[in-house]
């Protein structure tokens, strides 16, 4: 009878949790754009911060305004969706036992980059929406730049995680080099 070492138990937990996380991310990747479309078509869209900041009243929520809102929301989501694809690939790698590898560190770095890009995409999407609303005649011709503390936090967090990913890449190279000696 063999007793599992703490490292074997940890490896098993990481693999199991990673499989579940990868599966959950598939659901999120499918659901997010669908839910965004449902939101843009619903009465809840009238209270969207980008529309209220632009001064769009509920009667002005024409199908073209809703479509512009959906396009802006999807543009805002794109970097995050890419980041979630990278996170899913990372978790699948972990589930296969590839934890301290350059591949895993690269995926983690791409996820970090996606977070930073998501923080930058919000203000750009809001600006594009305000331009579209002006062009559609839903508001007085104007441009609005909206930067939230969440946008700033995402950029900072993405940068911090990117630095950690660089350190992980270096650690993975050292681990591979050390493994070649044994």
JSON list of C-alpha atoms in Angstrom, two decimals:
[
{"chain": "A", "resi": 1, "resn": "UNK", "atom": "CA", "xyz": [0.00, 0.00, 0.00]},
{"chain": "A", "resi": 2, "resn": "UNK", "atom": "CA", "xyz": [1.47, 3.33, -1.01]},
{"chain": "A", "resi": 3, "resn": "UNK", "atom": "CA", "xyz": [0.69, 6.59, 0.67]},
{"chain": "A", "resi": 4, "resn": "UNK", "atom": "CA", "xyz": [0.24, 9.64, -1.51]},
{"chain": "A", "resi": 5, "resn": "UNK", "atom": "CA", "xyz": [2.72, 12.38, -0.83]},
{"chain": "A", "resi": 6, "resn": "UNK", "atom": "CA", "xyz": [1.48, 15.92, -0.15]},
{"chain": "A", "resi": 7, "resn": "UNK", "atom": "CA", "xyz": [2.78, 16.94, -3.60]},
{"chain": "A", "resi": 8, "resn": "UNK", "atom": "CA", "xyz": [0.79, 14.16, -5.30]},
{"chain": "A", "resi": 9, "resn": "UNK", "atom": "CA", "xyz": [-2.33, 15.25, -3.45]},
{"chain": "A", "resi": 10, "resn": "UNK", "atom": "CA", "xyz": [-1.74, 18.88, -4.41]},
{"chain": "A", "resi": 11, "resn": "UNK", "atom": "CA", "xyz": [-1.15, 17.90, -8.04]},
{"chain": "A", "resi": 12, "resn": "UNK", "atom": "CA", "xyz": [-4.40, 15.92, -8.07]},
{"chain": "A", "resi": 13, "resn": "UNK", "atom": "CA", "xyz": [-6.32, 18.85, -6.57]},
{"chain": "A", "resi": 14, "resn": "UNK", "atom": "CA", "xyz": [-4.85, 21.27, -9.09]},
{"chain": "A", "resi": 15, "resn": "UNK", "atom": "CA", "xyz": [-5.73, 18.96, -11.98]},
{"chain": "A", "resi": 16, "resn": "UNK", "atom": "CA", "xyz": [-9.30, 18.42, -10.75]},
{"chain": "A", "resi": 17, "resn": "UNK", "atom": "CA", "xyz": [-9.93, 22.10, -10.06]},
{"chain": "A", "resi": 18, "resn": "UNK", "atom": "CA", "xyz": [-8.42, 23.05, -13.41]},
{"chain": "A", "resi": 19, "resn": "UNK", "atom": "CA", "xyz": [-10.72, 20.66, -15.30]},
{"chain": "A", "resi": 20, "resn": "UNK", "atom": "CA", "xyz": [-13.74, 22.20, -13.59]},
{"chain": "A", "resi": 21, "resn": "UNK", "atom": "CA", "xyz": [-12.46, 25.74, -14.21]},
{"chain": "A", "resi": 22, "resn": "UNK", "atom": "CA", "xyz": [-11.89, 25.01, -17.91]},
{"chain": "A", "resi": 23, "resn": "UNK", "atom": "CA", "xyz": [-15.44, 23.66, -18.21]},
{"chain": "A", "resi": 24, "resn": "UNK", "atom": "CA", "xyz": [-16.92, 26.68, -16.45]},
{"chain": "A", "resi": 25, "resn": "UNK", "atom": "CA", "xyz": [-15.00, 29.01, -18.76]},
{"chain": "A", "resi": 26, "resn": "UNK", "atom": "CA", "xyz": [-16.59, 27.34, -21.80]},
{"chain": "A", "resi": 27, "resn": "UNK", "atom": "CA", "xyz": [-20.00, 28.18, -20.38]},
{"chain": "A", "resi": 28, "resn": "UNK", "atom": "CA", "xyz": [-18.96, 31.77, -19.64]},
{"chain": "A", "resi": 29, "resn": "UNK", "atom": "CA", "xyz": [-17.50, 32.23, -23.13]},
{"chain": "A", "resi": 30, "resn": "UNK", "atom": "CA", "xyz": [-20.77, 31.12, -24.71]},
{"chain": "A", "resi": 31, "resn": "UNK", "atom": "CA", "xyz": [-23.09, 32.87, -22.27]},
{"chain": "A", "resi": 32, "resn": "UNK", "atom": "CA", "xyz": [-21.44, 36.31, -22.13]},
{"chain": "A", "resi": 33, "resn": "UNK", "atom": "CA", "xyz": [-22.23, 37.47, -25.70]},
{"chain": "A", "resi": 34, "resn": "UNK", "atom": "CA", "xyz": [-25.70, 35.91, -25.54]},
{"chain": "A", "resi": 35, "resn": "UNK", "atom": "CA", "xyz": [-26.48, 37.66, -22.26]},
{"chain": "A", "resi": 36, "resn": "UNK", "atom": "CA", "xyz": [-25.14, 40.94, -23.66]},
{"chain": "A", "resi": 37, "resn": "UNK", "atom": "CA", "xyz": [-27.54, 40.65, -26.60]},
{"chain": "A", "resi": 38, "resn": "UNK", "atom": "CA", "xyz": [-30.46, 39.87, -24.28]},
{"chain": "A", "resi": 39, "resn": "UNK", "atom": "CA", "xyz": [-29.52, 42.81, -22.08]},
{"chain": "A", "resi": 40, "resn": "UNK", "atom": "CA", "xyz": [-29.33, 45.23, -25.02]},
{"chain": "A", "resi": 41, "resn": "UNK", "atom": "CA", "xyz": [-32.77, 44.07, -26.18]},
{"chain": "A", "resi": 42, "resn": "UNK", "atom": "CA", "xyz": [-34.32, 44.35, -22.71]},
{"chain": "A", "resi": 43, "resn": "UNK", "atom": "CA", "xyz": [-35.79, 47.27, -20.81]},
{"chain": "A", "resi": 44, "resn": "UNK", "atom": "CA", "xyz": [-32.75, 47.15, -18.49]},
{"chain": "A", "resi": 45, "resn": "UNK", "atom": "CA", "xyz": [-30.64, 48.70, -21.26]},
{"chain": "A", "resi": 46, "resn": "UNK", "atom": "CA", "xyz": [-32.27, 52.07, -20.57]},
{"chain": "A", "resi": 47, "resn": "UNK", "atom": "CA", "xyz": [-30.27, 52.29, -17.36]},
{"chain": "A", "resi": 48, "resn": "UNK", "atom": "CA", "xyz": [-26.90, 51.39, -18.89]},
{"chain": "A", "resi": 49, "resn": "UNK", "atom": "CA", "xyz": [-24.25, 53.83, -17.60]},
{"chain": "A", "resi": 50, "resn": "UNK", "atom": "CA", "xyz": [-22.94, 54.58, -21.07]},
{"chain": "A", "resi": 51, "resn": "UNK", "atom": "CA", "xyz": [-26.42, 55.56, -22.28]},
{"chain": "A", "resi": 52, "resn": "UNK", "atom": "CA", "xyz": [-27.25, 57.61, -19.22]},
{"chain": "A", "resi": 53, "resn": "UNK", "atom": "CA", "xyz": [-23.90, 59.41, -19.43]},
{"chain": "A", "resi": 54, "resn": "UNK", "atom": "CA", "xyz": [-24.68, 60.25, -23.05]},
{"chain": "A", "resi": 55, "resn": "UNK", "atom": "CA", "xyz": [-28.13, 61.53, -22.06]},
{"chain": "A", "resi": 56, "resn": "UNK", "atom": "CA", "xyz": [-30.17, 58.91, -23.91]},
{"chain": "A", "resi": 57, "resn": "UNK", "atom": "CA", "xyz": [-33.70, 58.78, -22.55]},
{"chain": "A", "resi": 58, "resn": "UNK", "atom": "CA", "xyz": [-35.73, 55.51, -22.68]},
{"chain": "A", "resi": 59, "resn": "UNK", "atom": "CA", "xyz": [-37.94, 56.73, -25.56]},
{"chain": "A", "resi": 60, "resn": "UNK", "atom": "CA", "xyz": [-34.80, 57.17, -27.69]},
{"chain": "A", "resi": 61, "resn": "UNK", "atom": "CA", "xyz": [-33.92, 53.46, -27.36]},
{"chain": "A", "resi": 62, "resn": "UNK", "atom": "CA", "xyz": [-34.56, 52.63, -30.98]},
{"chain": "A", "resi": 63, "resn": "UNK", "atom": "CA", "xyz": [-33.38, 49.35, -32.48]},
{"chain": "A", "resi": 64, "resn": "UNK", "atom": "CA", "xyz": [-30.38, 51.15, -33.98]},
{"chain": "A", "resi": 65, "resn": "UNK", "atom": "CA", "xyz": [-29.43, 52.59, -30.56]},
{"chain": "A", "resi": 66, "resn": "UNK", "atom": "CA", "xyz": [-29.76, 49.12, -29.01]},
{"chain": "A", "resi": 67, "resn": "UNK", "atom": "CA", "xyz": [-27.61, 47.67, -31.79]},
{"chain": "A", "resi": 68, "resn": "UNK", "atom": "CA", "xyz": [-24.97, 50.37, -31.22]},
{"chain": "A", "resi": 69, "resn": "UNK", "atom": "CA", "xyz": [-25.02, 49.58, -27.50]},
{"chain": "A", "resi": 70, "resn": "UNK", "atom": "CA", "xyz": [-24.61, 45.87, -28.20]},
{"chain": "A", "resi": 71, "resn": "UNK", "atom": "CA", "xyz": [-21.72, 46.54, -30.59]},
{"chain": "A", "resi": 72, "resn": "UNK", "atom": "CA", "xyz": [-19.99, 48.70, -27.96]},
{"chain": "A", "resi": 73, "resn": "UNK", "atom": "CA", "xyz": [-20.58, 46.10, -25.26]},
{"chain": "A", "resi": 74, "resn": "UNK", "atom": "CA", "xyz": [-19.16, 43.32, -27.46]},
{"chain": "A", "resi": 75, "resn": "UNK", "atom": "CA", "xyz": [-16.15, 45.46, -28.40]},
{"chain": "A", "resi": 76, "resn": "UNK", "atom": "CA", "xyz": [-15.58, 46.07, -24.71]},
{"chain": "A", "resi": 77, "resn": "UNK", "atom": "CA", "xyz": [-15.87, 42.32, -24.04]},
{"chain": "A", "resi": 78, "resn": "UNK", "atom": "CA", "xyz": [-13.52, 41.11, -26.78]},
{"chain": "A", "resi": 79, "resn": "UNK", "atom": "CA", "xyz": [-10.22, 41.43, -24.88]},
{"chain": "A", "resi": 80, "resn": "UNK", "atom": "CA", "xyz": [-11.72, 39.78, -21.83]},
{"chain": "A", "resi": 81, "resn": "UNK", "atom": "CA", "xyz": [-13.17, 36.93, -23.92]},
{"chain": "A", "resi": 82, "resn": "UNK", "atom": "CA", "xyz": [-9.72, 36.40, -25.45]},
{"chain": "A", "resi": 83, "resn": "UNK", "atom": "CA", "xyz": [-8.28, 36.41, -21.93]},
{"chain": "A", "resi": 84, "resn": "UNK", "atom": "CA", "xyz": [-10.79, 33.79, -20.85]},
{"chain": "A", "resi": 85, "resn": "UNK", "atom": "CA", "xyz": [-9.83, 31.61, -23.83]},
{"chain": "A", "resi": 86, "resn": "UNK", "atom": "CA", "xyz": [-6.21, 31.90, -22.70]},
{"chain": "A", "resi": 87, "resn": "UNK", "atom": "CA", "xyz": [-7.22, 31.10, -19.10]},
{"chain": "A", "resi": 88, "resn": "UNK", "atom": "CA", "xyz": [-9.11, 28.03, -20.35]},
{"chain": "A", "resi": 89, "resn": "UNK", "atom": "CA", "xyz": [-6.01, 26.86, -22.23]},
{"chain": "A", "resi": 90, "resn": "UNK", "atom": "CA", "xyz": [-3.97, 27.47, -19.09]},
{"chain": "A", "resi": 91, "resn": "UNK", "atom": "CA", "xyz": [-6.36, 25.39, -16.98]},
{"chain": "A", "resi": 92, "resn": "UNK", "atom": "CA", "xyz": [-6.38, 22.59, -19.57]},
{"chain": "A", "resi": 93, "resn": "UNK", "atom": "CA", "xyz": [-2.58, 22.59, -19.41]},
{"chain": "A", "resi": 94, "resn": "UNK", "atom": "CA", "xyz": [-2.74, 22.42, -15.61]},
{"chain": "A", "resi": 95, "resn": "UNK", "atom": "CA", "xyz": [-5.25, 19.56, -15.84]},
{"chain": "A", "resi": 96, "resn": "UNK", "atom": "CA", "xyz": [-2.74, 17.69, -17.99]},
{"chain": "A", "resi": 97, "resn": "UNK", "atom": "CA", "xyz": [0.01, 18.15, -15.44]},
{"chain": "A", "resi": 98, "resn": "UNK", "atom": "CA", "xyz": [1.78, 21.09, -17.11]},
{"chain": "A", "resi": 99, "resn": "UNK", "atom": "CA", "xyz": [1.95, 23.46, -14.19]},
{"chain": "A", "resi": 100, "resn": "UNK", "atom": "CA", "xyz": [5.45, 24.94, -14.09]},
{"chain": "A", "resi": 101, "resn": "UNK", "atom": "CA", "xyz": [6.06, 25.19, -17.83]},
{"chain": "A", "resi": 102, "resn": "UNK", "atom": "CA", "xyz": [6.88, 28.00, -20.23]},
{"chain": "A", "resi": 103, "resn": "UNK", "atom": "CA", "xyz": [3.60, 27.23, -22.00]},
{"chain": "A", "resi": 104, "resn": "UNK", "atom": "CA", "xyz": [1.63, 27.84, -18.79]},
{"chain": "A", "resi": 105, "resn": "UNK", "atom": "CA", "xyz": [3.57, 31.03, -18.06]},
{"chain": "A", "resi": 106, "resn": "UNK", "atom": "CA", "xyz": [2.92, 32.31, -21.60]},
{"chain": "A", "resi": 107, "resn": "UNK", "atom": "CA", "xyz": [-0.82, 31.63, -21.26]},
{"chain": "A", "resi": 108, "resn": "UNK", "atom": "CA", "xyz": [-0.84, 33.38, -17.90]},
{"chain": "A", "resi": 109, "resn": "UNK", "atom": "CA", "xyz": [0.95, 36.35, -19.49]},
{"chain": "A", "resi": 110, "resn": "UNK", "atom": "CA", "xyz": [-1.64, 36.52, -22.29]},
{"chain": "A", "resi": 111, "resn": "UNK", "atom": "CA", "xyz": [-4.43, 36.47, -19.72]},
{"chain": "A", "resi": 112, "resn": "UNK", "atom": "CA", "xyz": [-2.72, 39.35, -17.91]},
{"chain": "A", "resi": 113, "resn": "UNK", "atom": "CA", "xyz": [-2.42, 41.28, -21.17]},
{"chain": "A", "resi": 114, "resn": "UNK", "atom": "CA", "xyz": [-6.11, 40.66, -21.86]},
{"chain": "A", "resi": 115, "resn": "UNK", "atom": "CA", "xyz": [-7.01, 42.13, -18.46]},
{"chain": "A", "resi": 116, "resn": "UNK", "atom": "CA", "xyz": [-5.02, 45.28, -19.21]},
{"chain": "A", "resi": 117, "resn": "UNK", "atom": "CA", "xyz": [-6.59, 45.55, -22.67]},
{"chain": "A", "resi": 118, "resn": "UNK", "atom": "CA", "xyz": [-10.04, 45.10, -21.13]},
{"chain": "A", "resi": 119, "resn": "UNK", "atom": "CA", "xyz": [-9.36, 48.10, -18.91]},
{"chain": "A", "resi": 120, "resn": "UNK", "atom": "CA", "xyz": [-8.45, 50.13, -21.98]},
{"chain": "A", "resi": 121, "resn": "UNK", "atom": "CA", "xyz": [-11.35, 48.83, -24.08]},
{"chain": "A", "resi": 122, "resn": "UNK", "atom": "CA", "xyz": [-14.05, 50.25, -21.79]},
{"chain": "A", "resi": 123, "resn": "UNK", "atom": "CA", "xyz": [-13.25, 53.92, -22.39]},
{"chain": "A", "resi": 124, "resn": "UNK", "atom": "CA", "xyz": [-12.71, 53.31, -26.11]},
{"chain": "A", "resi": 125, "resn": "UNK", "atom": "CA", "xyz": [-16.04, 51.46, -26.44]},
{"chain": "A", "resi": 126, "resn": "UNK", "atom": "CA", "xyz": [-17.87, 54.22, -24.55]},
{"chain": "A", "resi": 127, "resn": "UNK", "atom": "CA", "xyz": [-16.28, 56.84, -26.81]},
{"chain": "A", "resi": 128, "resn": "UNK", "atom": "CA", "xyz": [-17.29, 54.88, -29.93]},
{"chain": "A", "resi": 129, "resn": "UNK", "atom": "CA", "xyz": [-20.83, 54.50, -28.59]},
{"chain": "A", "resi": 130, "resn": "UNK", "atom": "CA", "xyz": [-21.15, 58.22, -27.93]},
{"chain": "A", "resi": 131, "resn": "UNK", "atom": "CA", "xyz": [-19.98, 58.91, -31.50]},
{"chain": "A", "resi": 132, "resn": "UNK", "atom": "CA", "xyz": [-22.50, 56.39, -32.85]},
{"chain": "A", "resi": 133, "resn": "UNK", "atom": "CA", "xyz": [-25.30, 57.88, -30.77]},
{"chain": "A", "resi": 134, "resn": "UNK", "atom": "CA", "xyz": [-24.46, 61.34, -32.12]},
{"chain": "A", "resi": 135, "resn": "UNK", "atom": "CA", "xyz": [-24.40, 60.00, -35.67]},
{"chain": "A", "resi": 136, "resn": "UNK", "atom": "CA", "xyz": [-27.76, 58.24, -35.14]},
{"chain": "A", "resi": 137, "resn": "UNK", "atom": "CA", "xyz": [-29.27, 61.45, -33.79]},
{"chain": "A", "resi": 138, "resn": "UNK", "atom": "CA", "xyz": [-30.09, 59.89, -30.42]},
{"chain": "A", "resi": 139, "resn": "UNK", "atom": "CA", "xyz": [-28.12, 62.62, -28.62]},
{"chain": "A", "resi": 140, "resn": "UNK", "atom": "CA", "xyz": [-26.79, 66.07, -29.27]},
{"chain": "A", "resi": 141, "resn": "UNK", "atom": "CA", "xyz": [-23.57, 65.74, -31.29]},
{"chain": "A", "resi": 142, "resn": "UNK", "atom": "CA", "xyz": [-20.90, 65.07, -28.69]},
{"chain": "A", "resi": 143, "resn": "UNK", "atom": "CA", "xyz": [-18.21, 62.67, -27.63]},
{"chain": "A", "resi": 144, "resn": "UNK", "atom": "CA", "xyz": [-17.94, 61.21, -24.15]},
{"chain": "A", "resi": 145, "resn": "UNK", "atom": "CA", "xyz": [-14.93, 59.58, -22.57]},
{"chain": "A", "resi": 146, "resn": "UNK", "atom": "CA", "xyz": [-15.79, 57.52, -19.52]},
{"chain": "A", "resi": 147, "resn": "UNK", "atom": "CA", "xyz": [-13.00, 56.09, -17.38]},
{"chain": "A", "resi": 148, "resn": "UNK", "atom": "CA", "xyz": [-13.95, 54.20, -14.27]},
{"chain": "A", "resi": 149, "resn": "UNK", "atom": "CA", "xyz": [-11.87, 53.06, -11.35]},
{"chain": "A", "resi": 150, "resn": "UNK", "atom": "CA", "xyz": [-12.53, 49.51, -12.56]},
{"chain": "A", "resi": 151, "resn": "UNK", "atom": "CA", "xyz": [-10.85, 50.33, -15.88]},
{"chain": "A", "resi": 152, "resn": "UNK", "atom": "CA", "xyz": [-7.81, 51.69, -14.08]},
{"chain": "A", "resi": 153, "resn": "UNK", "atom": "CA", "xyz": [-7.71, 48.71, -11.72]},
{"chain": "A", "resi": 154, "resn": "UNK", "atom": "CA", "xyz": [-7.86, 46.25, -14.63]},
{"chain": "A", "resi": 155, "resn": "UNK", "atom": "CA", "xyz": [-4.93, 47.95, -16.35]},
{"chain": "A", "resi": 156, "resn": "UNK", "atom": "CA", "xyz": [-2.88, 47.94, -13.13]},
{"chain": "A", "resi": 157, "resn": "UNK", "atom": "CA", "xyz": [-3.81, 44.36, -12.27]},
{"chain": "A", "resi": 158, "resn": "UNK", "atom": "CA", "xyz": [-3.05, 43.20, -15.80]},
{"chain": "A", "resi": 159, "resn": "UNK", "atom": "CA", "xyz": [0.36, 44.86, -15.64]},
{"chain": "A", "resi": 160, "resn": "UNK", "atom": "CA", "xyz": [1.12, 43.33, -12.27]},
{"chain": "A", "resi": 161, "resn": "UNK", "atom": "CA", "xyz": [0.09, 39.85, -13.43]},
{"chain": "A", "resi": 162, "resn": "UNK", "atom": "CA", "xyz": [2.14, 40.29, -16.61]},
{"chain": "A", "resi": 163, "resn": "UNK", "atom": "CA", "xyz": [5.23, 40.88, -14.46]},
{"chain": "A", "resi": 164, "resn": "UNK", "atom": "CA", "xyz": [4.42, 37.75, -12.45]},
{"chain": "A", "resi": 165, "resn": "UNK", "atom": "CA", "xyz": [4.04, 35.84, -15.73]},
{"chain": "A", "resi": 166, "resn": "UNK", "atom": "CA", "xyz": [7.50, 37.03, -16.80]},
{"chain": "A", "resi": 167, "resn": "UNK", "atom": "CA", "xyz": [8.90, 35.73, -13.51]},
{"chain": "A", "resi": 168, "resn": "UNK", "atom": "CA", "xyz": [7.10, 32.41, -14.05]},
{"chain": "A", "resi": 169, "resn": "UNK", "atom": "CA", "xyz": [8.60, 32.13, -17.55]},
{"chain": "A", "resi": 170, "resn": "UNK", "atom": "CA", "xyz": [12.06, 32.59, -16.07]},
{"chain": "A", "resi": 171, "resn": "UNK", "atom": "CA", "xyz": [11.36, 30.05, -13.34]},
{"chain": "A", "resi": 172, "resn": "UNK", "atom": "CA", "xyz": [10.10, 27.54, -15.91]},
{"chain": "A", "resi": 173, "resn": "UNK", "atom": "CA", "xyz": [13.30, 27.94, -17.96]},
{"chain": "A", "resi": 174, "resn": "UNK", "atom": "CA", "xyz": [15.42, 27.38, -14.86]},
{"chain": "A", "resi": 175, "resn": "UNK", "atom": "CA", "xyz": [13.36, 24.32, -13.89]},
{"chain": "A", "resi": 176, "resn": "UNK", "atom": "CA", "xyz": [13.79, 22.82, -17.38]},
{"chain": "A", "resi": 177, "resn": "UNK", "atom": "CA", "xyz": [17.52, 23.53, -17.27]},
{"chain": "A", "resi": 178, "resn": "UNK", "atom": "CA", "xyz": [17.84, 21.91, -13.83]},
{"chain": "A", "resi": 179, "resn": "UNK", "atom": "CA", "xyz": [15.84, 18.88, -14.99]},
{"chain": "A", "resi": 180, "resn": "UNK", "atom": "CA", "xyz": [18.35, 18.32, -17.81]},
{"chain": "A", "resi": 181, "resn": "UNK", "atom": "CA", "xyz": [21.08, 17.70, -15.23]},
{"chain": "A", "resi": 182, "resn": "UNK", "atom": "CA", "xyz": [19.32, 14.75, -13.65]}
]
